[in-house]
Amino acid sequence: MNANQAFDVLDTIAELYPKYVITKRKVDILLPQLKQMDYTNVLKKLSAYAAAHPYPPTLSEIAAYPPTTNIYLEQMRQWKKESAQVPEETKQQFKQQLDTLFKGMSQ
């Protein structure tokens, strides 16, 4: 989320909870954390939270982060794509060499 959206989240909390005072210090602490989050999902969580609780939320109670890409899954997909291009006889030769190596290690 951008800075304007983060300010909107803080303003929404202040509107929902009139006793919640937004100070410069709170903004300085919460703004960098809010900017890492997903605006739409934070508002959804804040709405659900406000319906169930009479006191203001902590940041962790409304936190919602955007999904991250799984670099390991992407790497595995790339390897699978590359392995599909390797000829079957090369794979068989590798398997035989690996079996020979394991048999030598187990003796």
mmCIF file of C-alpha atoms in Angstrom:
data_model
loop_
_atom_site.group_PDB
_atom_site.id
_atom_site.type_symbol
_atom_site.label_atom_id
_atom_site.label_comp_id
_atom_site.label_asym_id
_atom_site.label_seq_id
_atom_site.Cartn_x
_atom_site.Cartn_y
_atom_site.Cartn_z
ATOM 1 C CA MET A 1 0.000 0.000 0.000
ATOM 2 C CA ASN A 2 1.122 3.547 -0.512
ATOM 3 C CA ALA A 3 1.381 6.321 2.096
ATOM 4 C CA ASN A 4 -2.077 7.769 1.319
ATOM 5 C CA GLN A 5 -3.685 4.374 1.783
ATOM 6 C CA ALA A 6 -1.795 3.858 5.057
ATOM 7 C CA PHE A 7 -3.060 7.223 6.310
ATOM 8 C CA ASP A 8 -6.557 6.167 5.244
ATOM 9 C CA VAL A 9 -6.278 3.012 7.378
ATOM 10 C CA LEU A 10 -5.212 5.079 10.397
ATOM 11 C CA ASP A 11 -8.005 7.607 9.777
ATOM 12 C CA THR A 12 -10.523 4.777 9.508
ATOM 13 C CA ILE A 13 -9.380 3.372 12.849
ATOM 14 C CA ALA A 14 -9.747 6.854 14.388
ATOM 15 C CA GLU A 15 -13.265 7.195 12.938
ATOM 16 C CA LEU A 16 -14.336 3.780 14.173
ATOM 17 C CA TYR A 17 -12.784 4.309 17.602
ATOM 18 C CA PRO A 18 -13.125 7.996 18.612
ATOM 19 C CA LYS A 19 -10.888 7.571 21.666
ATOM 20 C CA TYR A 20 -8.033 6.386 19.404
ATOM 21 C CA VAL A 21 -5.713 9.354 19.020
ATOM 22 C CA ILE A 22 -3.331 9.463 16.085
ATOM 23 C CA THR A 23 -0.096 11.138 17.106
ATOM 24 C CA LYS A 24 2.934 11.897 14.986
ATOM 25 C CA ARG A 25 4.827 9.242 16.903
ATOM 26 C CA LYS A 26 2.176 6.603 16.088
ATOM 27 C CA VAL A 27 2.298 7.577 12.424
ATOM 28 C CA ASP A 28 6.107 7.372 12.387
ATOM 29 C CA ILE A 29 5.985 3.873 13.847
ATOM 30 C CA LEU A 30 2.976 2.446 12.000
ATOM 31 C CA LEU A 31 3.355 3.978 8.535
ATOM 32 C CA PRO A 32 6.420 1.945 7.431
ATOM 33 C CA GLN A 33 4.720 -1.256 8.616
ATOM 34 C CA LEU A 34 1.418 -0.466 6.920
ATOM 35 C CA LYS A 35 3.177 0.319 3.634
ATOM 36 C CA GLN A 36 4.337 -3.314 3.466
ATOM 37 C CA MET A 37 0.750 -4.586 3.664
ATOM 38 C CA ASP A 38 -2.091 -5.106 1.213
ATOM 39 C CA TYR A 39 -4.522 -2.177 1.492
ATOM 40 C CA THR A 40 -7.712 -3.990 0.445
ATOM 41 C CA ASN A 41 -7.171 -6.948 2.754
ATOM 42 C CA VAL A 42 -6.214 -4.711 5.694
ATOM 43 C CA LEU A 43 -9.503 -2.824 5.275
ATOM 44 C CA LYS A 44 -11.414 -6.118 5.124
ATOM 45 C CA LYS A 45 -9.746 -7.312 8.317
ATOM 46 C CA LEU A 46 -10.349 -3.937 9.984
ATOM 47 C CA SER A 47 -14.027 -4.089 9.053
ATOM 48 C CA ALA A 48 -14.401 -7.596 10.473
ATOM 49 C CA TYR A 49 -12.443 -6.609 13.568
ATOM 50 C CA ALA A 50 -14.581 -3.500 14.180
ATOM 51 C CA ALA A 51 -17.752 -5.589 13.991
ATOM 52 C CA ALA A 52 -16.518 -7.842 16.790
ATOM 53 C CA HIS A 53 -14.454 -5.627 19.115
ATOM 54 C CA PRO A 54 -15.219 -2.409 20.997
ATOM 55 C CA TYR A 55 -11.539 -1.444 21.348
ATOM 56 C CA PRO A 56 -9.035 -0.389 18.639
ATOM 57 C CA PRO A 57 -6.973 -3.104 16.962
ATOM 58 C CA THR A 58 -3.271 -3.622 17.236
ATOM 59 C CA LEU A 59 -1.450 -3.663 13.942
ATOM 60 C CA SER A 60 -0.981 -7.428 14.089
ATOM 61 C CA GLU A 61 -4.742 -7.937 14.399
ATOM 62 C CA ILE A 62 -5.432 -6.278 11.043
ATOM 63 C CA ALA A 63 -2.188 -7.126 9.231
ATOM 64 C CA ALA A 64 -2.532 -8.571 5.732
ATOM 65 C CA TYR A 65 0.502 -8.968 3.526
ATOM 66 C CA PRO A 66 0.505 -9.457 -0.240
ATOM 67 C CA PRO A 67 1.337 -12.981 -1.356
ATOM 68 C CA THR A 68 4.989 -13.628 -2.107
ATOM 69 C CA THR A 69 6.260 -15.745 -4.944
ATOM 70 C CA ASN A 70 7.747 -19.074 -3.978
ATOM 71 C CA ILE A 71 11.204 -19.000 -5.582
ATOM 72 C CA TYR A 72 11.723 -22.698 -4.853
ATOM 73 C CA LEU A 73 8.535 -23.678 -6.637
ATOM 74 C CA GLU A 74 9.526 -21.544 -9.617
ATOM 75 C CA GLN A 75 12.986 -23.154 -9.635
ATOM 76 C CA MET A 76 11.454 -26.642 -9.551
ATOM 77 C CA ARG A 77 9.217 -25.738 -12.507
ATOM 78 C CA GLN A 78 12.236 -24.516 -14.418
ATOM 79 C CA TRP A 79 14.156 -27.736 -13.666
ATOM 80 C CA LYS A 80 11.190 -29.847 -14.775
ATOM 81 C CA LYS A 81 11.000 -27.865 -18.020
ATOM 82 C CA GLU A 82 14.738 -28.341 -18.601
ATOM 83 C CA SER A 83 14.632 -32.049 -17.745
ATOM 84 C CA ALA A 84 11.913 -32.607 -20.349
ATOM 85 C CA GLN A 85 14.475 -31.615 -22.989
ATOM 86 C CA VAL A 86 17.072 -34.203 -21.881
ATOM 87 C CA PRO A 87 17.045 -37.327 -24.073
ATOM 88 C CA GLU A 88 15.770 -40.503 -22.397
ATOM 89 C CA GLU A 89 19.015 -42.420 -23.053
ATOM 90 C CA THR A 90 21.013 -39.714 -21.233
ATOM 91 C CA LYS A 91 18.678 -40.110 -18.258
ATOM 92 C CA GLN A 92 19.152 -43.891 -18.325
ATOM 93 C CA GLN A 93 22.951 -43.558 -18.473
ATOM 94 C CA PHE A 94 22.869 -41.213 -15.500
ATOM 95 C CA LYS A 95 20.641 -43.620 -13.566
ATOM 96 C CA GLN A 96 23.010 -46.520 -14.258
ATOM 97 C CA GLN A 97 26.025 -44.493 -13.126
ATOM 98 C CA LEU A 98 24.164 -43.444 -9.980
ATOM 99 C CA ASP A 99 23.172 -47.058 -9.229
ATOM 100 C CA THR A 100 26.800 -48.147 -9.694
ATOM 101 C CA LEU A 101 27.963 -45.415 -7.330
ATOM 102 C CA PHE A 102 25.449 -46.415 -4.651
ATOM 103 C CA LYS A 103 26.354 -50.104 -4.950
ATOM 104 C CA GLY A 104 30.033 -49.203 -4.489
ATOM 105 C CA MET A 105 29.234 -47.158 -1.396
ATOM 106 C CA SER A 106 27.147 -49.879 0.226
ATOM 107 C CA GLN A 107 29.890 -52.540 0.069
#
